[in-house]
Coordinates of C-alpha atoms in Angstrom, one line a residue:
X3 CA -2.8 -45.2 -36.2
X4 CA -1.5 -42.9 -33.4
X5 CA -3.5 -40.7 -31.2
X6 CA -3.7 -37.1 -32.3
X7 CA -1.5 -34.8 -30.2
X8 CA -3.4 -31.7 -29.0
X9 CA -1.2 -28.8 -27.9
X10 CA -2.0 -27.6 -24.4
X11 CA -3.7 -24.3 -24.0
X12 CA -1.3 -21.6 -22.8
X13 CA -2.8 -20.0 -19.7
X14 CA -1.9 -16.4 -20.7
X15 CA -4.0 -16.8 -23.9
X16 CA -7.2 -17.4 -21.8
X17 CA -9.0 -14.2 -21.1
X18 CA -10.9 -13.5 -17.9
X19 CA -14.3 -14.5 -19.3
X20 CA -12.9 -17.7 -20.7
X21 CA -11.1 -18.4 -17.4
X22 CA -14.4 -18.0 -15.5
X23 CA -16.1 -20.2 -18.0
X24 CA -13.5 -23.0 -17.4
X25 CA -14.0 -22.6 -13.6
X26 CA -17.8 -22.9 -14.0
X27 CA -17.5 -25.9 -16.1
X28 CA -15.1 -27.6 -13.7
X29 CA -17.0 -26.6 -10.6
X30 CA -20.6 -26.0 -11.7
X31 CA -22.0 -26.0 -8.1
X32 CA -19.2 -23.9 -6.5
X33 CA -18.6 -21.0 -8.9
X34 CA -21.3 -18.5 -9.6
X35 CA -21.4 -15.0 -11.2
X36 CA -21.6 -12.1 -8.7
X37 CA -24.9 -10.7 -10.0
X38 CA -25.3 -7.9 -7.5
X39 CA -25.7 -4.5 -9.2
X40 CA -22.3 -2.8 -9.7
X41 CA -20.3 -5.9 -8.8
X42 CA -18.2 -8.3 -10.9
X43 CA -16.2 -11.5 -10.7
X44 CA -17.4 -14.7 -9.2
X45 CA -18.6 -16.0 -5.8
X46 CA -16.9 -19.2 -4.9
X47 CA -18.2 -21.8 -2.4
X48 CA -15.8 -21.5 0.5
X49 CA -15.7 -25.3 1.0
X50 CA -14.0 -25.7 -2.3
X51 CA -12.0 -22.4 -2.2
X52 CA -8.6 -24.0 -1.9
X53 CA -9.2 -26.5 -4.8
X54 CA -10.5 -23.7 -7.1
X55 CA -7.7 -21.4 -6.2
X56 CA -5.2 -24.1 -7.1
X57 CA -6.7 -24.4 -10.5
X58 CA -6.6 -20.6 -11.0
X59 CA -2.9 -20.6 -10.2
X60 CA -1.6 -23.8 -11.8
X61 CA -3.9 -24.2 -14.8
X62 CA -5.1 -20.7 -15.6
X63 CA -1.9 -18.9 -14.9
X64 CA -3.0 -16.5 -12.1
X65 CA 0.2 -16.7 -10.2
X66 CA 0.1 -13.4 -8.5
X67 CA -2.5 -12.7 -5.7
X68 CA -2.4 -9.0 -5.3
X69 CA -5.1 -8.2 -2.8
X70 CA -7.3 -9.9 -0.2
X71 CA -10.0 -7.7 1.3
X72 CA -12.6 -8.4 4.1
X73 CA -16.0 -6.8 3.9
X74 CA -18.8 -6.8 6.4
X75 CA -22.3 -6.5 4.9
X76 CA -24.2 -6.2 8.1
X77 CA -27.7 -4.9 7.4
X78 CA -27.4 -5.5 3.7
X79 CA -26.7 -9.3 3.4
X80 CA -25.8 -10.0 7.0
X81 CA -22.7 -11.8 5.9
X82 CA -18.9 -11.4 5.7
X83 CA -17.0 -11.7 2.5
X84 CA -13.4 -12.1 1.4
X85 CA -12.6 -10.5 -2.0
X86 CA -9.5 -11.6 -3.8
X87 CA -7.8 -10.0 -6.9
X88 CA -5.6 -12.5 -8.7
X89 CA -3.4 -11.4 -11.7
X90 CA -1.0 -13.0 -14.1
X91 CA 2.6 -11.6 -14.0
X92 CA 2.4 -11.6 -17.8
X93 CA -0.1 -8.7 -17.5
X94 CA -3.8 -8.2 -17.9
X95 CA -7.0 -7.7 -15.8
X96 CA -7.7 -9.4 -12.5
X97 CA -9.7 -12.5 -11.9
X98 CA -11.9 -11.3 -9.0
X99 CA -13.3 -14.0 -6.8
X100 CA -15.1 -13.9 -3.5
X101 CA -15.8 -16.3 -0.6
X102 CA -18.7 -15.6 1.7
X103 CA -19.3 -16.6 5.3
X104 CA -21.9 -16.0 8.0
X105 CA -21.0 -13.2 10.5
X106 CA -21.3 -15.6 13.4
X107 CA -18.3 -17.8 13.7
X108 CA -17.1 -16.5 10.4
X109 CA -14.5 -18.7 8.7
X110 CA -12.8 -18.9 5.3
X111 CA -10.1 -21.5 4.4
X112 CA -6.6 -20.1 4.2
X113 CA -5.0 -19.7 0.8
X114 CA -1.5 -19.4 2.3
X115 CA -0.4 -22.7 0.7
X116 CA -1.5 -21.4 -2.8
X117 CA -0.3 -17.8 -2.5
X118 CA 2.0 -17.3 0.6
X119 CA 1.6 -13.5 0.0
X120 CA -1.8 -13.7 1.6
X121 CA -0.2 -14.3 5.0
X122 CA -0.4 -10.8 6.5
X123 CA -3.6 -10.0 4.7
X124 CA -5.4 -12.9 6.3
X125 CA -4.0 -12.0 9.6
X126 CA -5.3 -8.4 9.1
X127 CA -8.8 -9.7 8.2
X128 CA -8.7 -11.9 11.3
X129 CA -7.6 -9.0 13.5
X130 CA -9.9 -6.3 12.2
X131 CA -13.0 -8.4 11.2
X132 CA -12.7 -11.6 13.2
X133 CA -12.7 -13.9 10.2
X134 CA -10.9 -17.2 11.0
X135 CA -8.7 -18.8 8.4
X136 CA -8.3 -22.6 9.1
X137 CA -5.0 -23.8 7.8
X138 CA -3.1 -20.5 8.6
X139 CA 0.0 -21.5 10.6
X140 CA 0.2 -18.2 12.6
X141 CA -3.3 -16.8 13.0
X142 CA -3.1 -14.0 15.5
X143 CA -3.5 -10.2 15.7
X144 CA -1.2 -8.2 13.5
X145 CA -2.2 -4.5 14.0
X146 CA -4.0 -4.5 17.3
X147 CA -2.6 -5.7 20.6
X148 CA -3.9 -8.8 22.3
X149 CA -5.8 -6.9 25.0
X150 CA -7.9 -5.1 22.4
X151 CA -11.6 -6.0 22.7
X152 CA -13.4 -7.0 19.5
X153 CA -12.7 -6.4 15.9
X154 CA -12.8 -2.7 15.0
X155 CA -13.7 -2.8 11.4
X156 CA -16.9 -4.8 11.9
X157 CA -20.0 -2.7 11.4
X158 CA -21.4 -3.5 14.8
X159 CA -18.2 -2.5 16.7
X160 CA -18.2 0.8 18.7
X161 CA -15.2 2.5 20.2
X162 CA -15.2 3.9 23.7
X163 CA -15.7 7.4 22.4
X164 CA -18.3 6.5 19.9
X165 CA -20.5 9.4 18.9
X166 CA -22.1 8.8 15.6
X167 CA -21.6 6.6 12.6
X168 CA -20.7 9.2 10.0
X169 CA -19.0 12.6 9.8
X170 CA -19.7 15.5 10.1
X171 CA -21.1 14.8 13.6
X172 CA -24.3 16.6 14.6
X173 CA -22.4 18.2 17.5
X174 CA -20.1 19.9 15.0
X175 CA -22.4 20.7 12.1
X176 CA -24.5 22.6 11.2
X177 CA -25.3 24.1 14.6
X178 CA -21.7 24.2 15.8
X179 CA -22.6 23.1 19.3
X180 CA -19.2 21.4 19.9
X181 CA -18.7 19.0 22.7
X182 CA -16.0 16.4 23.2
X183 CA -17.2 12.8 23.5
X184 CA -14.4 12.3 26.0
X185 CA -16.2 14.4 28.5
X186 CA -18.8 11.7 28.8
X187 CA -16.2 8.9 29.3
X188 CA -14.5 8.9 32.7
X189 CA -10.8 8.1 32.5
X190 CA -10.2 4.6 33.7
X191 CA -13.7 3.4 32.7
X192 CA -13.4 4.1 29.0
X193 CA -11.6 0.9 28.0
X194 CA -12.9 -2.6 27.5
X195 CA -10.8 -5.8 27.5
X196 CA -11.7 -9.2 26.1
X197 CA -13.6 -11.3 28.6
X198 CA -10.8 -13.9 28.9
X199 CA -8.0 -11.3 29.2
X200 CA -6.0 -11.3 32.4
X201 CA -5.5 -7.7 33.5
X202 CA -2.4 -8.8 35.5
X203 CA -0.7 -9.3 32.2
X204 CA -0.6 -5.6 31.6
X205 CA 2.6 -5.6 33.6
X206 CA 3.8 -8.8 32.0
X207 CA 6.9 -8.2 29.8
X208 CA 7.5 -11.8 28.7
X209 CA 5.1 -11.7 25.7
X210 CA 4.8 -15.5 25.8
X211 CA 1.7 -15.3 23.5
X212 CA 3.6 -13.4 20.9
X213 CA 6.5 -15.8 20.8
X214 CA 4.3 -18.9 21.0
X215 CA 3.2 -18.8 17.4
X216 CA 6.5 -17.9 15.8
X217 CA 8.1 -21.4 15.7
X218 CA 11.3 -19.9 17.0
X219 CA 12.7 -23.2 18.2
X220 CA 13.8 -21.5 21.4
X221 CA 11.9 -21.6 24.7
X222 CA 12.0 -17.9 25.6
X223 CA 10.6 -18.5 29.0
X224 CA 13.3 -21.0 29.8
X225 CA 15.9 -18.5 28.7
X226 CA 14.5 -16.0 31.2
X227 CA 14.2 -18.5 34.1
X228 CA 17.6 -20.2 34.1
X229 CA 20.9 -19.1 35.5
X230 CA 22.8 -20.7 32.7
X231 CA 23.9 -18.3 29.9
X232 CA 22.8 -19.6 26.5
X233 CA 25.2 -18.3 23.9
X234 CA 24.5 -20.6 20.9
X235 CA 20.9 -19.8 20.1
X236 CA 19.2 -16.6 21.1
X237 CA 16.0 -14.6 20.5
X238 CA 16.8 -11.0 19.8
X239 CA 14.4 -8.1 19.3
X240 CA 15.4 -5.4 16.8
X241 CA 13.2 -2.5 17.5
X242 CA 10.8 -0.9 18.1
X243 CA 13.4 1.5 19.6
X244 CA 16.2 0.7 17.1
X245 CA 16.9 3.9 15.0
X246 CA 16.5 2.1 11.7
X247 CA 13.0 0.8 12.7
X248 CA 11.8 4.4 13.3
X249 CA 10.5 3.6 16.7
X250 CA 7.3 1.9 15.5
X251 CA 8.5 -1.4 14.0
X252 CA 10.1 -4.5 15.4
X253 CA 11.7 -7.7 14.2
X254 CA 11.8 -10.8 16.4
X255 CA 14.9 -12.7 15.3
X256 CA 16.2 -16.2 16.3
X257 CA 20.0 -16.4 16.0
X258 CA 22.3 -19.3 15.9
X259 CA 25.5 -17.5 16.7
X260 CA 25.4 -14.6 14.2
X261 CA 23.2 -16.4 11.7
X262 CA 19.5 -15.7 11.4
X263 CA 17.3 -18.8 11.6
X264 CA 13.9 -17.1 11.7
X265 CA 12.6 -13.6 11.6
X266 CA 9.1 -12.2 12.1
X267 CA 8.0 -8.6 11.6
X268 CA 5.9 -7.2 14.5
X269 CA 4.0 -4.0 13.6
X270 CA 0.9 -2.1 14.7
X271 CA 2.6 0.5 16.9
X272 CA 1.5 3.3 14.6
X273 CA -1.9 1.8 13.7
X274 CA -4.8 4.4 13.8
X275 CA -7.5 2.5 11.9
X276 CA -7.1 4.6 8.8
X277 CA -9.8 2.5 7.0
X278 CA -12.4 3.0 9.8
X279 CA -11.8 6.7 9.5
X280 CA -12.2 6.3 5.7
X281 CA -15.6 4.7 6.1
X282 CA -16.9 7.5 8.3
X283 CA -15.7 10.3 6.0
X284 CA -17.4 11.5 2.9
X285 CA -15.8 10.3 -0.3
X286 CA -13.8 13.5 -1.0
X287 CA -12.7 13.9 2.6
X288 CA -10.6 10.8 2.3
X289 CA -8.3 12.4 -0.3
X290 CA -6.4 14.2 2.4
X291 CA -6.2 11.1 4.5
X292 CA -4.5 9.2 1.7
X293 CA -1.6 11.7 2.1
X294 CA -1.0 10.1 5.5
X295 CA -0.3 6.6 4.1
X296 CA 3.0 6.8 2.4
X297 CA 3.8 10.3 3.4
X298 CA 6.8 10.5 1.1
X299 CA 4.4 9.9 -1.9
X300 CA 1.2 11.8 -1.2
X301 CA 0.6 12.7 -4.9
X302 CA 0.7 9.0 -5.9
X303 CA -1.5 8.0 -3.0
X304 CA -4.1 10.6 -4.2
X305 CA -4.1 9.3 -7.7
X306 CA -4.8 5.7 -6.7
X307 CA -7.8 6.7 -4.6
X308 CA -9.1 9.0 -7.4
X309 CA -8.9 6.2 -9.9
X310 CA -10.9 3.9 -7.7
X311 CA -13.7 6.4 -7.0
X312 CA -13.8 7.4 -10.7
X313 CA -14.4 3.8 -11.7
X314 CA -17.6 3.9 -9.6
X315 CA -18.6 7.4 -10.8
X316 CA -18.1 6.3 -14.4
X317 CA -21.2 4.1 -14.0
X318 CA -23.4 7.1 -13.3
X319 CA -25.4 9.0 -15.8
X320 CA -23.6 12.4 -15.6
X321 CA -20.0 11.2 -15.4
X322 CA -17.3 13.2 -17.3
X323 CA -13.8 11.8 -17.4
X324 CA -10.8 13.9 -16.5
X325 CA -9.5 16.2 -19.2
X326 CA -6.3 15.5 -21.1
X327 CA -4.6 18.3 -19.3
X328 CA -5.6 16.9 -16.0
X329 CA -4.1 13.5 -16.9
X330 CA -0.9 15.2 -18.1
X331 CA -0.6 17.0 -14.8
X332 CA -1.3 13.9 -12.8
X333 CA 1.5 11.9 -14.5
X334 CA 3.8 14.9 -14.1
X335 CA 3.2 14.8 -10.3
X336 CA 3.4 11.1 -9.8
X337 CA 6.6 10.7 -11.8
X338 CA 8.2 13.5 -9.9
X339 CA 7.0 11.7 -6.8
X340 CA 8.7 8.5 -7.9
X341 CA 12.0 10.4 -8.1
X342 CA 11.4 11.9 -4.7
X343 CA 10.8 8.5 -3.2
X344 CA 13.8 6.8 -4.8
X345 CA 16.2 9.6 -3.8
X346 CA 14.9 9.2 -0.3
X347 CA 15.1 5.4 -0.4
X348 CA 18.7 5.4 -1.7
X349 CA 19.9 8.0 0.8
X350 CA 18.5 6.1 3.7
X351 CA 19.6 2.7 2.5
X352 CA 23.1 4.1 2.7
X353 CA 22.3 5.3 6.2
X354 CA 21.3 1.7 7.0
X355 CA 24.6 0.5 5.6
X356 CA 26.5 2.8 7.9
X357 CA 27.2 5.7 5.6
X358 CA 25.5 8.1 8.0
X359 CA 23.9 11.3 6.7
X360 CA 26.1 12.4 3.8
X361 CA 24.5 10.3 1.0
X362 CA 21.0 11.0 2.5
X363 CA 21.7 14.8 2.5
X364 CA 22.8 14.7 -1.1
X365 CA 19.5 13.0 -2.0
X366 CA 17.4 15.3 0.2
X367 CA 18.9 18.4 -1.4
X368 CA 17.6 17.3 -4.9
X369 CA 14.3 16.2 -3.4
X370 CA 13.8 19.7 -2.0
X371 CA 13.8 21.2 -5.5
X372 CA 10.8 19.0 -6.4
X373 CA 9.0 19.8 -3.2
X374 CA 9.4 23.5 -4.0
X375 CA 7.4 22.9 -7.1
X376 CA 4.8 20.8 -5.2
X377 CA 4.4 23.6 -2.6
X378 CA 3.9 26.3 -5.3
X379 CA 1.2 24.2 -7.0
X380 CA -0.6 22.3 -4.2
X381 CA 0.2 24.6 -1.2
X382 CA 2.0 21.9 0.7
X383 CA 5.4 20.1 0.5
X384 CA 4.5 16.8 2.1
X385 CA 0.7 16.3 2.4
X386 CA -0.3 17.7 -0.9
X387 CA -4.0 16.7 -1.1
X388 CA -3.9 17.7 -4.8
X389 CA -5.8 15.2 -6.9
X390 CA -9.6 15.4 -7.2
X391 CA -12.3 13.1 -8.7
X392 CA -12.3 14.3 -12.3
X393 CA -9.0 16.2 -12.3
X394 CA -6.7 18.1 -10.0
X395 CA -7.2 20.8 -7.4
X396 CA -5.8 23.6 -9.5
X397 CA -3.7 24.2 -12.5
X398 CA 0.1 24.9 -12.4
X399 CA 0.9 28.4 -11.3
X400 CA 2.5 30.8 -13.8
X401 CA 5.3 31.5 -11.3
X402 CA 6.9 29.8 -8.3
X403 CA 6.8 32.8 -6.0
X404 CA 7.5 33.3 -2.3
X405 CA 7.3 36.3 0.0
X406 CA 9.7 37.4 2.6
X407 CA 8.6 37.0 6.2
X408 CA 11.9 38.0 7.8
X409 CA 14.2 40.9 6.9
X410 CA 16.9 38.8 5.2
X411 CA 14.7 36.1 3.7
X412 CA 15.7 35.0 0.2
X413 CA 12.6 35.4 -2.1
X414 CA 12.0 32.8 -4.8
X415 CA 10.5 34.0 -8.1
X416 CA 10.7 31.6 -11.1
X417 CA 8.8 31.0 -14.2
X418 CA 7.1 27.6 -13.5
X419 CA 7.6 26.0 -16.9
X420 CA 11.2 27.2 -17.1
X421 CA 11.8 25.9 -13.5
X422 CA 10.4 22.4 -14.1
X423 CA 12.1 22.2 -17.6
X424 CA 15.5 22.9 -16.1
X425 CA 14.7 20.5 -13.2
X426 CA 13.7 17.6 -15.6
X427 CA 16.3 18.1 -18.3
X428 CA 19.3 19.3 -16.2
X429 CA 19.2 19.2 -12.4
X430 CA 17.6 15.8 -11.8
X431 CA 19.6 13.9 -14.5
X432 CA 22.8 15.4 -13.0
X433 CA 21.8 14.3 -9.5
X434 CA 21.0 10.7 -10.6
X435 CA 24.2 10.5 -12.5
X436 CA 26.1 11.8 -9.4
X437 CA 24.5 9.2 -7.1
X438 CA 25.3 6.5 -9.6
X439 CA 28.9 7.6 -9.9
X440 CA 29.5 7.9 -6.2
X441 CA 27.7 4.7 -5.1
X442 CA 27.4 2.0 -7.7
X443 CA 31.0 1.0 -7.9
X444 CA 31.8 1.6 -4.3
X445 CA 33.7 -1.3 -2.9
X446 CA 31.9 -1.0 0.5
X447 CA 28.4 -0.8 -1.1
X448 CA 29.1 -3.8 -3.3
X449 CA 30.5 -5.9 -0.4
X450 CA 27.5 -5.1 1.9
X451 CA 24.8 -5.7 -0.8
X452 CA 25.8 -8.2 -3.5
X453 CA 24.3 -11.6 -2.7
X454 CA 22.7 -10.3 0.5
X455 CA 18.9 -10.5 1.1
X456 CA 18.3 -12.8 -1.9
X457 CA 14.8 -13.2 -3.1
X458 CA 14.3 -15.5 -6.1
X459 CA 11.7 -14.6 -8.8
X460 CA 9.3 -17.4 -8.0
X461 CA 9.4 -16.6 -4.3
X462 CA 8.8 -12.9 -5.0
X463 CA 5.7 -13.7 -7.0
X464 CA 4.4 -16.2 -4.5
X465 CA 4.8 -13.7 -1.7
X466 CA 2.9 -11.0 -3.6
X467 CA 6.0 -8.7 -3.6
X468 CA 5.6 -5.5 -5.7
X469 CA 7.6 -2.6 -7.0
X470 CA 11.4 -2.6 -7.0
X471 CA 11.3 -5.6 -4.6
X472 CA 9.6 -7.7 -7.4
X473 CA 11.4 -6.2 -10.4
X474 CA 14.8 -6.5 -8.6
X475 CA 14.2 -10.3 -8.6
X476 CA 13.8 -10.5 -12.4
X477 CA 10.0 -10.1 -12.7
X478 CA 9.2 -7.3 -15.2
X479 CA 5.8 -6.5 -13.7
X480 CA 4.7 -2.9 -13.6
X481 CA 1.1 -1.8 -13.3
X482 CA 1.7 1.0 -15.7
X483 CA 2.3 -1.6 -18.4
X484 CA 0.5 -4.7 -17.0
X485 CA -2.8 -2.9 -16.7
X486 CA -2.3 0.7 -18.0
X487 CA -4.1 3.7 -16.6
X488 CA -4.1 7.5 -17.3
X489 CA -2.0 8.4 -20.4
X490 CA 0.7 5.8 -19.8
X491 CA -0.2 3.8 -22.9
X492 CA 0.9 6.6 -25.1
X493 CA 4.2 7.2 -23.3
X494 CA 7.5 5.6 -24.3
X495 CA 9.3 4.0 -21.3
X496 CA 10.7 0.6 -20.3
X497 CA 10.0 -1.5 -17.3
X498 CA 13.2 -1.5 -15.3
X499 CA 14.2 -5.0 -14.2
X500 CA 17.3 -6.6 -12.6
X501 CA 17.8 -10.3 -12.1
X502 CA 20.0 -11.1 -9.1
X503 CA 17.3 -10.5 -6.4
X504 CA 19.7 -9.0 -3.8
X505 CA 20.1 -5.6 -2.1
X506 CA 22.4 -4.3 -4.8
X507 CA 19.9 -5.0 -7.6
X508 CA 17.2 -3.3 -5.6
X509 CA 19.4 -0.3 -5.4
X510 CA 20.1 -0.4 -9.1
X511 CA 16.4 -0.7 -9.9
X512 CA 15.8 2.6 -8.2
X513 CA 18.5 4.3 -10.2
X514 CA 17.0 2.7 -13.4
X515 CA 13.5 3.8 -12.5
X516 CA 14.5 7.4 -11.9
X517 CA 16.0 7.5 -15.3
X518 CA 12.8 6.0 -16.8
X519 CA 10.8 8.6 -14.9
X520 CA 12.9 11.4 -16.4
X521 CA 12.3 9.9 -19.8
X522 CA 8.6 10.0 -19.2
X523 CA 8.8 13.6 -17.8
X524 CA 10.6 14.8 -20.9
X525 CA 7.6 13.6 -22.9
X526 CA 5.2 15.4 -20.5
X527 CA 6.8 18.8 -21.0
X528 CA 5.6 19.4 -24.6
X529 CA 2.1 18.1 -23.5
X530 CA 2.0 20.7 -20.8
X531 CA 2.8 23.4 -23.4
X532 CA 0.2 22.1 -25.9
X533 CA -2.6 22.0 -23.3
X534 CA -1.8 25.3 -21.6
X535 CA -5.1 27.1 -20.9
X536 CA -7.3 24.0 -21.2
X537 CA -9.4 22.8 -18.4
X538 CA -7.8 20.9 -15.6
X539 CA -11.1 19.5 -14.4
X540 CA -13.9 17.5 -16.0
X541 CA -16.9 19.7 -16.8
X542 CA -14.8 22.8 -15.9
X543 CA -15.8 22.8 -12.3
X544 CA -15.0 20.8 -9.1
X545 CA -17.6 18.4 -7.7
X546 CA -17.0 18.4 -4.0
X547 CA -19.8 16.0 -3.1
X548 CA -20.0 13.5 -5.9
X549 CA -22.9 11.0 -6.3
X550 CA -21.1 7.7 -6.4
X551 CA -22.8 4.8 -8.1
X552 CA -23.7 1.5 -6.4
X553 CA -21.1 -1.2 -6.5
X554 CA -17.4 -2.1 -6.0
X555 CA -14.2 -0.9 -7.6
X556 CA -10.5 -1.6 -7.3
X557 CA -8.2 1.2 -8.4
X558 CA -4.5 0.5 -8.4
X559 CA -1.4 2.4 -9.4
X560 CA 2.3 1.6 -9.6
X561 CA 3.5 3.6 -6.6
X562 CA 7.2 4.0 -6.0
X563 CA 7.2 1.2 -3.4
X564 CA 5.0 -1.1 -5.5
X565 CA 1.3 -1.6 -6.2
X566 CA -1.0 0.6 -4.2
X567 CA -4.6 -0.5 -4.5
X568 CA -7.9 0.9 -3.1
X569 CA -10.9 -1.5 -2.9
X570 CA -14.0 0.6 -2.4
X571 CA -17.7 -0.3 -2.1
X572 CA -20.5 2.2 -2.5
X573 CA -24.1 1.9 -1.2
X574 CA -25.2 4.0 -4.1
X575 CA -28.0 5.7 -2.3
X576 CA -28.4 9.3 -3.5
X577 CA -30.3 10.3 -0.4
X578 CA -28.1 8.3 2.0
X579 CA -24.7 8.8 3.5
X580 CA -22.1 9.9 1.0
X581 CA -19.3 7.8 2.3
X582 CA -17.7 4.5 1.4
X583 CA -19.3 1.3 2.8
X584 CA -15.9 -0.3 2.4
X585 CA -12.6 1.5 2.0
X586 CA -9.5 -0.8 1.9
X587 CA -5.9 0.0 1.2
X588 CA -3.6 -2.6 -0.4
X589 CA -0.4 -1.1 1.0
X590 CA 2.8 -2.1 -0.7
X591 CA 4.9 -1.6 2.4
X592 CA 2.7 -3.9 4.5
X593 CA 2.6 -6.7 1.9
X594 CA 6.3 -6.5 0.9
X595 CA 7.2 -7.2 4.5
X596 CA 5.7 -10.7 4.1
X597 CA 8.9 -11.9 2.4
X598 CA 11.3 -10.3 4.9
X599 CA 11.7 -13.5 7.0
X600 CA 12.6 -15.5 3.9
X601 CA 15.0 -12.8 2.7
X602 CA 16.8 -12.7 6.1
X603 CA 17.0 -16.5 6.7
X604 CA 20.6 -17.6 6.7
X605 CA 22.0 -14.0 6.6
X606 CA 24.0 -12.4 9.4
X607 CA 22.5 -10.2 12.0
X608 CA 24.4 -7.2 10.7
X609 CA 22.6 -7.5 7.4
X610 CA 19.1 -7.3 8.8
X611 CA 18.8 -3.6 8.8
X612 CA 20.2 -3.3 5.3
X613 CA 17.7 -5.9 4.0
X614 CA 14.9 -4.0 5.6
X615 CA 16.1 -0.8 4.1
X616 CA 16.2 -2.3 0.6
X617 CA 12.5 -3.1 0.8
X618 CA 11.9 0.6 1.4
X619 CA 8.9 0.7 3.8
X620 CA 7.1 3.6 5.4
X621 CA 5.2 2.8 8.6
X622 CA 2.3 5.2 7.7
X623 CA 1.1 2.7 5.2
X624 CA 2.4 -0.4 6.9
X625 CA 0.3 0.1 9.9
X626 CA -2.3 2.4 8.4

């Protein structure tokens, strides 16, 4: 008699509740339900976090860690918390798990050996919240400079110009007695440095502390202090003044001859603490600030934030979901935005390859036609501030009309539906075909891109890559299909995927995705006609100060650059401040840079800018 063979359970067949049940059974003292009102997922004992995370990945199939968020609960629970969202690349909802730590000497084990994509996110939590991550190989600030005093996202941190906790400040509203906080802070005495910071280092340009943790294999100080010229192995800084790094991004590269051995991105030059601003603003006021993240894609940024807050609002008694017309208009705007982004990305990728200006100008010319429509509808071309909780700011105009301000001005006057119909069915398909014809078979483009910047599928998943960077490596993961939102489930489109993981395939993915967006938009046109005259807002009126229910929510969308996620926490007090307790942005540009060093290793120095361009970052959401 032989032992009966039992087929192993396939991880993708285990739903979230069953997965949590397996974890509780395996770790009965370390995995507990999060029973706080409005919260979900499980709380994991931090001492066993690494072991439990390993089981999640290897046995339960949660191979993709999308987001890692730090939260300070000062005054509520007097603890710090790391919130993780783990997904399967086969699709489905997240397994949300949390690790808590005391605020004093806060520490959570690093998960970088399980999901390397947590690298920059843990450094961000260390920088802004002061949470240490034992096991992280390069724990240091990532957005703030080393002379910054404290951790600015902690609830007890106050800036030099601190006035009040929440806006609008009493000095502005309602009495209008405006004064500037700077008037009370004398220049030169309004900055604090860490207690152990040597002020003489303000004039120190060696940056020894920056280089120390990079494992460059080169003694930078020795290179500076010797008369001998070292030509075999060098440390080179590309940026922040390099034109292709836009003045606010830098790559520290170790070269062996012309070959790259290591590369580390250095960012933070544009950081303005977007999330701190978001926690001082009222819920709705943040909508305009989301425009300033990926400023090429403000419509898509708006939608991600709206979905997160609507998740919280849906738990309230009086919530009404967006109308069908509102959802149709939302998809119209974000798919046009995807085309705007990809036109821009391809144009400037060619710039990075050395084809200066001409391809970019071709792409920008078509982008302008979409921005004309955005301007007529939202009132702005770039910072649209168009979405609202429960709908959109206003309906599509009957006509796209302009007025002359100068004598010889050309006045635009088009029927809106006719304009966007011609745009979607004729002008944009023609433009995409033209780019394809001019660029795809170009000998120079192929030579510079095929086999360059290789990122294999398993590495892309491990490093939490998203968007065209992930799908260009053969992983058909798209949030619109993996965890659908809005009206995407009823729309017919394919997830574009390419399998070679190089710059060329990332270019082709963007061509493919523009064609799929046009396919979606052609399905949107009849829906716009059928819903004409219907309400574009839930309940037929805008709610400018919504009452947001207690709890947490994570709203995510498939932005043109990858998954954009907003983790928000509400105090839920109807009489208290109407602002988020926690407002965190999972920015695709920021996280996609985690894999840049791996993509550049072994490549030539001339290819670095092209590889960076193929990721398609924007520094507004990289630094936030």
